[in-house]
Amino acid sequence: MANTRFQKTPLHYLQYLALKVFCVLFRLIPYRMAVGIGRAATGSVRFVMPKRFERSVSDIQKAFPEKSPEECRQIAVESWRNMGAIFAEFIKLTGMKPEEFKKHSRIIGAEKMLNAQNNTGGIIHIGHFTNWEAFGLAGAVYGVDKAVLAQRVDNPYIDEETNRLRNIFTGRTFYSNHEDKPFFACMRWLKKKKMLGILFDQNTVSGEMWIPFMGRTAAFSPITALLSIKMQVPVFPVRVWRENDGCVVSEVMDPLYPPAEYSMDNVRQFTKKLVGYYEDWLRADPASWLWAHNRWKREAEGNAYLEAHPEERV
């Protein structure tokens, strides 16, 4: 039977039209009002998806056993509200001129990426914190010639529109779940000494590396460490947060240089080092992370694998 995933259907088109209507409406209202409406909308979605919301609360409680149930629930609520803020900010930012854009989203340390560009190239190490899409847009506005490795969504109309907006200021996208040999596409990009952005904290369905994350076993893709070691390019961790005025600020950290020699142990150790950045940021600001994502979906599988292969524990 043929794989029907990513094929266009009438329902997909109706969903796409609804998205376009929302985009038009959001662009007609002031920035802060749009963000407020977005926050309220996705905050309310928790009542429509109670099982997923309660899983978020449960994951927070496991990650922060010292916090009270009330604190964990409030973190979950704020995390769900943040999803609406991401949507609203993304739509508003993609309709701005660069000068206006920088009033709402700016980068600290952009020169680090610009110095690496056309010199060594490098990998942007970012996760589902605050508004990662705003950083992607800001990178292009600040002059970074970047590509991103992303997962394609099932609705092809929405995927095409999201990709168009994501690269509206220049850039391109490689798909980890729909591209022929994405690893080699990324290698070719890095050979040109350009910047490649990878969302590091997604659950993987294959090619996993089992790494402890917030005290629990999680499946991580080794692609960042593999590319960095194979290509001998630095990795730039990026942290994103919001200022009190709503401005999305992204800070590019000092580059991390990979081990000189390739080995699976080096890949595991370097991956664990990269995971550590997320753990530190998550502990400092747990509500800004995307807890709705089922990050430990394969925890039992990972524990069983490590029990049988203790030499791969890190």
Tab-separated table of C-alpha atoms in Angstrom:
chain	number	residue	atom	x	y	z
A	1	MET	CA	0.000	0.000	0.000
A	2	ALA	CA	1.349	3.430	-0.936
A	3	ASN	CA	2.370	5.808	1.830
A	4	THR	CA	-0.275	8.549	1.949
A	5	ARG	CA	1.580	10.741	4.411
A	6	PHE	CA	2.333	14.238	3.078
A	7	GLN	CA	-0.244	13.866	0.278
A	8	LYS	CA	-2.624	16.781	-0.219
A	9	THR	CA	-6.283	16.261	0.711
A	10	PRO	CA	-9.385	18.520	0.821
A	11	LEU	CA	-9.190	18.531	4.632
A	12	HIS	CA	-5.576	19.681	4.453
A	13	TYR	CA	-6.654	22.552	2.211
A	14	LEU	CA	-9.423	23.629	4.581
A	15	GLN	CA	-6.928	23.630	7.457
A	16	TYR	CA	-4.581	25.722	5.335
A	17	LEU	CA	-7.355	28.248	4.551
A	18	ALA	CA	-8.122	28.548	8.278
A	19	LEU	CA	-4.439	29.255	8.928
A	20	LYS	CA	-4.385	31.933	6.230
A	21	VAL	CA	-7.443	33.606	7.768
A	22	PHE	CA	-5.756	33.658	11.175
A	23	CYS	CA	-2.606	35.121	9.615
A	24	VAL	CA	-4.554	37.937	7.962
A	25	LEU	CA	-6.417	38.747	11.173
A	26	PHE	CA	-3.259	38.716	13.301
A	27	ARG	CA	-1.500	41.080	10.913
A	28	LEU	CA	-4.344	43.584	11.200
A	29	ILE	CA	-4.055	44.029	14.966
A	30	PRO	CA	-1.240	45.531	17.079
A	31	TYR	CA	1.723	43.320	17.962
A	32	ARG	CA	1.166	42.995	21.705
A	33	MET	CA	-2.566	42.432	21.253
A	34	ALA	CA	-1.850	39.618	18.784
A	35	VAL	CA	0.552	37.987	21.226
A	36	GLY	CA	-1.976	38.282	24.042
A	37	ILE	CA	-4.716	36.680	21.944
A	38	GLY	CA	-2.349	33.894	20.907
A	39	ARG	CA	-1.396	33.189	24.513
A	40	ALA	CA	-5.022	33.077	25.622
A	41	ALA	CA	-6.014	30.796	22.747
A	42	THR	CA	-3.428	28.072	23.305
A	43	GLY	CA	-3.747	28.395	27.055
A	44	SER	CA	-7.410	27.476	26.628
A	45	VAL	CA	-6.585	24.525	24.373
A	46	ARG	CA	-5.536	22.609	27.487
A	47	PHE	CA	-9.233	22.173	28.259
A	48	VAL	CA	-9.765	20.601	24.819
A	49	MET	CA	-6.718	18.341	25.137
A	50	PRO	CA	-6.720	17.447	28.846
A	51	LYS	CA	-4.732	14.205	28.498
A	52	ARG	CA	-1.854	15.919	26.722
A	53	PHE	CA	-1.907	18.779	29.211
A	54	GLU	CA	-1.851	16.394	32.173
A	55	ARG	CA	1.113	14.610	30.601
A	56	SER	CA	2.905	17.954	30.518
A	57	VAL	CA	2.169	18.438	34.215
A	58	SER	CA	3.368	14.905	34.982
A	59	ASP	CA	6.626	15.425	33.063
A	60	ILE	CA	7.268	18.666	34.954
A	61	GLN	CA	6.650	16.956	38.281
A	62	LYS	CA	9.144	14.213	37.384
A	63	ALA	CA	11.738	16.772	36.281
A	64	PHE	CA	11.215	18.995	39.344
A	65	PRO	CA	10.190	16.754	42.266
A	66	GLU	CA	11.026	19.585	44.663
A	67	LYS	CA	8.238	21.774	43.226
A	68	SER	CA	4.684	21.662	44.516
A	69	PRO	CA	1.852	20.324	42.329
A	70	GLU	CA	0.515	23.873	42.033
A	71	GLU	CA	3.875	25.179	40.785
A	72	CYS	CA	4.152	22.369	38.237
A	73	ARG	CA	0.652	23.045	36.932
A	74	GLN	CA	1.363	26.764	36.576
A	75	ILE	CA	4.575	26.023	34.653
A	76	ALA	CA	2.546	23.806	32.302
A	77	VAL	CA	-0.103	26.498	31.786
A	78	GLU	CA	2.542	29.107	30.956
A	79	SER	CA	4.274	26.683	28.591
A	80	TRP	CA	1.025	26.095	26.702
A	81	ARG	CA	0.366	29.832	26.540
A	82	ASN	CA	3.821	30.281	25.079
A	83	MET	CA	2.798	28.215	22.034
A	84	GLY	CA	0.264	30.879	21.132
A	85	ALA	CA	2.821	33.624	21.653
A	86	ILE	CA	5.177	31.795	19.266
A	87	PHE	CA	2.491	31.643	16.576
A	88	ALA	CA	1.498	35.298	16.932
A	89	GLU	CA	5.081	36.563	17.035
A	90	PHE	CA	6.030	34.458	14.018
A	91	ILE	CA	3.151	35.790	11.931
A	92	LYS	CA	3.766	39.401	12.934
A	93	LEU	CA	7.548	39.247	12.493
A	94	THR	CA	7.352	37.760	9.006
A	95	GLY	CA	5.372	40.811	7.864
A	96	MET	CA	7.904	43.392	9.101
A	97	LYS	CA	10.699	45.317	7.491
A	98	PRO	CA	14.145	44.624	9.018
A	99	GLU	CA	14.255	47.936	10.909
A	100	GLU	CA	10.925	47.279	12.598
A	101	PHE	CA	11.784	43.618	13.111
A	102	LYS	CA	14.800	44.435	15.280
A	103	LYS	CA	12.549	46.296	17.721
A	104	HIS	CA	10.808	43.027	18.500
A	105	SER	CA	13.537	40.409	18.037
A	106	ARG	CA	17.269	40.895	18.387
A	107	ILE	CA	20.428	38.796	18.673
A	108	ILE	CA	23.275	39.168	21.135
A	109	GLY	CA	26.517	37.808	19.718
A	110	ALA	CA	25.436	37.621	16.068
A	111	GLU	CA	29.012	38.490	15.109
A	112	LYS	CA	30.101	35.035	16.277
A	113	MET	CA	28.012	33.412	13.555
A	114	LEU	CA	28.985	36.033	10.985
A	115	ASN	CA	32.671	35.437	11.716
A	116	ALA	CA	32.225	31.680	11.256
A	117	GLN	CA	30.270	32.176	8.050
A	118	ASN	CA	32.542	31.744	5.016
A	119	ASN	CA	35.398	30.913	7.397
A	120	THR	CA	34.705	27.628	9.169
A	121	GLY	CA	30.944	27.370	8.947
A	122	GLY	CA	29.131	26.037	11.980
A	123	ILE	CA	26.079	24.471	13.558
A	124	ILE	CA	23.491	26.479	15.476
A	125	HIS	CA	22.471	24.479	18.551
A	126	ILE	CA	18.937	25.506	19.491
A	127	GLY	CA	15.862	23.926	21.033
A	128	HIS	CA	12.173	24.481	21.726
A	129	PHE	CA	12.685	27.416	24.082
A	130	THR	CA	10.675	30.662	24.117
A	131	ASN	CA	10.511	31.338	20.345
A	132	TRP	CA	13.077	29.461	18.284
A	133	GLU	CA	11.339	30.553	15.059
A	134	ALA	CA	11.982	34.201	15.941
A	135	PHE	CA	15.692	33.421	16.215
A	136	GLY	CA	15.650	31.748	12.796
A	137	LEU	CA	14.092	34.835	11.257
A	138	ALA	CA	16.425	37.146	13.161
A	139	GLY	CA	19.488	35.259	11.953
A	140	ALA	CA	18.575	36.056	8.351
A	141	VAL	CA	17.796	39.693	9.210
A	142	TYR	CA	21.250	39.990	10.806
A	143	GLY	CA	22.914	38.625	7.667
A	144	VAL	CA	23.464	34.953	8.495
A	145	ASP	CA	23.233	32.682	5.444
A	146	LYS	CA	21.624	29.712	7.147
A	147	ALA	CA	19.747	26.517	6.514
A	148	VAL	CA	17.679	24.665	9.096
A	149	LEU	CA	17.092	20.958	9.609
A	150	ALA	CA	13.408	20.537	10.421
A	151	GLN	CA	10.664	17.936	10.490
A	152	ARG	CA	8.000	18.243	7.831
A	153	VAL	CA	4.417	18.449	9.107
A	154	ASP	CA	1.742	16.125	7.730
A	155	ASN	CA	-0.341	18.866	6.099
A	156	PRO	CA	1.657	19.732	2.942
A	157	TYR	CA	-0.159	23.049	2.371
A	158	ILE	CA	0.659	24.264	5.878
A	159	ASP	CA	4.175	22.871	5.596
A	160	GLU	CA	4.789	24.814	2.374
A	161	GLU	CA	3.421	28.022	3.887
A	162	THR	CA	5.425	27.598	7.101
A	163	ASN	CA	8.572	26.963	5.089
A	164	ARG	CA	7.917	30.039	2.940
A	165	LEU	CA	7.511	32.249	5.993
A	166	ARG	CA	10.450	30.635	7.817
A	167	ASN	CA	12.739	31.631	4.934
A	168	ILE	CA	11.066	34.908	4.009
A	169	PHE	CA	14.272	36.871	4.772
A	170	THR	CA	16.435	34.236	2.972
A	171	GLY	CA	17.452	30.752	4.004
A	172	ARG	CA	16.495	27.187	3.179
A	173	THR	CA	15.175	24.072	4.880
A	174	PHE	CA	16.326	20.448	4.917
A	175	TYR	CA	13.786	17.894	6.093
A	176	SER	CA	14.927	15.192	8.468
A	177	ASN	CA	11.789	13.107	7.841
A	178	HIS	CA	11.155	13.707	4.139
A	179	GLU	CA	14.448	14.416	2.432
A	180	ASP	CA	16.623	11.951	0.573
A	181	LYS	CA	19.665	11.472	2.799
A	182	PRO	CA	19.380	14.746	4.802
A	183	PHE	CA	22.705	14.046	6.539
A	184	PHE	CA	24.559	14.422	3.254
A	185	ALA	CA	22.563	17.521	2.300
A	186	CYS	CA	23.703	19.049	5.598
A	187	MET	CA	27.298	18.016	4.926
A	188	ARG	CA	27.241	19.696	1.516
A	189	TRP	CA	25.882	22.865	3.123
A	190	LEU	CA	28.593	22.901	5.793
A	191	LYS	CA	31.262	22.294	3.143
A	192	LYS	CA	30.249	25.685	1.735
A	193	LYS	CA	31.190	27.111	5.184
A	194	LYS	CA	27.652	28.186	5.954
A	195	MET	CA	25.563	27.987	9.114
A	196	LEU	CA	23.171	25.112	9.812
A	197	GLY	CA	20.469	25.293	12.486
A	198	ILE	CA	19.343	22.101	14.231
A	199	LEU	CA	16.529	21.770	16.771
A	200	PHE	CA	18.270	19.402	19.128
A	201	ASP	CA	15.615	18.497	21.683
A	202	GLN	CA	13.139	16.551	19.549
A	203	ASN	CA	12.222	12.934	20.210
A	204	THR	CA	13.690	10.737	17.470
A	205	VAL	CA	11.988	7.741	15.928
A	206	SER	CA	15.174	6.170	14.548
A	207	GLY	CA	18.945	6.623	14.697
A	208	GLU	CA	18.672	7.468	18.373
A	209	MET	CA	21.294	7.933	21.034
A	210	TRP	CA	20.072	7.304	24.568
A	211	ILE	CA	21.090	10.216	26.816
A	212	PRO	CA	19.855	11.186	30.315
A	213	PHE	CA	17.743	14.351	30.117
A	214	MET	CA	16.343	15.883	33.300
A	215	GLY	CA	16.933	12.583	35.092
A	216	ARG	CA	15.158	10.401	32.521
A	217	THR	CA	16.326	8.496	29.472
A	218	ALA	CA	15.515	10.261	26.199
A	219	ALA	CA	16.194	9.502	22.536
A	220	PHE	CA	18.459	12.118	20.952
A	221	SER	CA	19.588	12.341	17.379
A	222	PRO	CA	23.402	12.231	17.141
A	223	ILE	CA	23.374	14.329	13.963
A	224	THR	CA	24.725	17.529	15.555
A	225	ALA	CA	27.706	15.750	17.098
A	226	LEU	CA	28.255	13.606	14.005
A	227	LEU	CA	28.286	16.574	11.644
A	228	SER	CA	30.456	18.650	13.958
A	229	ILE	CA	33.070	15.901	14.347
A	230	LYS	CA	33.006	14.710	10.746
A	231	MET	CA	33.219	18.238	9.310
A	232	GLN	CA	35.289	19.681	12.195
A	233	VAL	CA	33.007	22.687	12.538
A	234	PRO	CA	32.107	24.474	15.787
A	235	VAL	CA	28.708	24.326	17.458
A	236	PHE	CA	27.096	27.567	18.663
A	237	PRO	CA	24.561	27.079	21.499
A	238	VAL	CA	21.768	29.658	21.347
A	239	ARG	CA	19.534	30.611	24.245
A	240	VAL	CA	16.285	32.510	23.644
A	241	TRP	CA	14.161	34.473	26.119
A	242	ARG	CA	11.716	37.392	26.264
A	243	GLU	CA	12.383	40.736	27.853
A	244	ASN	CA	9.696	42.411	29.958
A	245	ASP	CA	8.641	44.495	26.969
A	246	GLY	CA	8.037	41.325	24.928
A	247	CYS	CA	11.159	41.593	22.799
A	248	VAL	CA	12.489	38.130	21.867
A	249	VAL	CA	16.219	38.076	22.627
A	250	SER	CA	18.546	35.361	21.342
A	251	GLU	CA	22.078	35.024	22.711
A	252	VAL	CA	24.720	33.168	20.725
A	253	MET	CA	27.131	31.501	23.134
A	254	ASP	CA	30.834	30.929	22.529
A	255	PRO	CA	31.459	28.080	20.093
A	256	LEU	CA	32.037	24.526	21.235
A	257	TYR	CA	34.740	22.709	19.277
A	258	PRO	CA	34.334	18.996	18.579
A	259	PRO	CA	36.770	16.198	19.438
A	260	ALA	CA	39.494	15.867	16.822
A	261	GLU	CA	38.828	12.183	16.210
A	262	TYR	CA	35.632	10.406	15.256
A	263	SER	CA	34.411	7.566	17.456
A	264	MET	CA	30.978	6.617	18.713
A	265	ASP	CA	32.146	7.273	22.271
A	266	ASN	CA	33.177	10.813	21.268
A	267	VAL	CA	29.811	11.278	19.567
A	268	ARG	CA	28.010	10.176	22.741
A	269	GLN	CA	30.128	12.367	25.036
A	270	PHE	CA	29.778	15.428	22.795
A	271	THR	CA	26.023	14.866	22.527
A	272	LYS	CA	25.771	14.677	26.320
A	273	LYS	CA	27.697	17.954	26.602
A	274	LEU	CA	25.236	19.614	24.222
A	275	VAL	CA	22.275	18.200	26.164
A	276	GLY	CA	23.702	19.839	29.283
A	277	TYR	CA	23.047	23.299	27.858
A	278	TYR	CA	19.341	22.543	27.566
A	279	GLU	CA	19.156	21.121	31.055
A	280	ASP	CA	20.717	24.289	32.511
A	281	TRP	CA	18.371	26.573	30.570
A	282	LEU	CA	15.335	24.454	31.403
A	283	ARG	CA	16.078	24.512	35.122
A	284	ALA	CA	16.515	28.289	34.998
A	285	ASP	CA	13.248	28.923	33.124
A	286	PRO	CA	11.089	25.779	32.885
A	287	ALA	CA	7.948	27.541	31.634
A	288	SER	CA	9.687	28.653	28.435
A	289	TRP	CA	10.234	25.095	27.196
A	290	LEU	CA	7.757	23.186	25.010
A	291	TRP	CA	6.417	20.692	27.548
A	292	ALA	CA	3.551	19.693	25.231
A	293	HIS	CA	6.115	17.750	23.197
A	294	ASN	CA	6.328	14.122	24.369
A	295	ARG	CA	10.080	14.219	24.939
A	296	TRP	CA	10.294	10.916	26.841
A	297	LYS	CA	7.993	8.936	24.555
A	298	ARG	CA	10.544	6.126	24.214
A	299	GLU	CA	11.882	6.146	27.765
A	300	ALA	CA	11.035	2.498	28.489
A	301	GLU	CA	12.635	1.405	25.223
A	302	GLY	CA	15.772	3.367	26.023
A	303	ASN	CA	16.051	1.951	29.530
A	304	ALA	CA	15.727	-1.583	28.174
A	305	TYR	CA	18.386	-0.906	25.538
A	306	LEU	CA	20.858	0.523	28.060
A	307	GLU	CA	20.232	-2.397	30.385
A	308	ALA	CA	21.343	-4.684	27.566
A	309	HIS	CA	24.180	-2.368	26.439
A	310	PRO	CA	25.611	-0.795	29.620
A	311	GLU	CA	28.782	0.227	27.748
A	312	GLU	CA	26.768	2.905	25.943
A	313	ARG	CA	25.704	4.719	29.106
A	314	VAL	CA	27.073	8.244	29.399
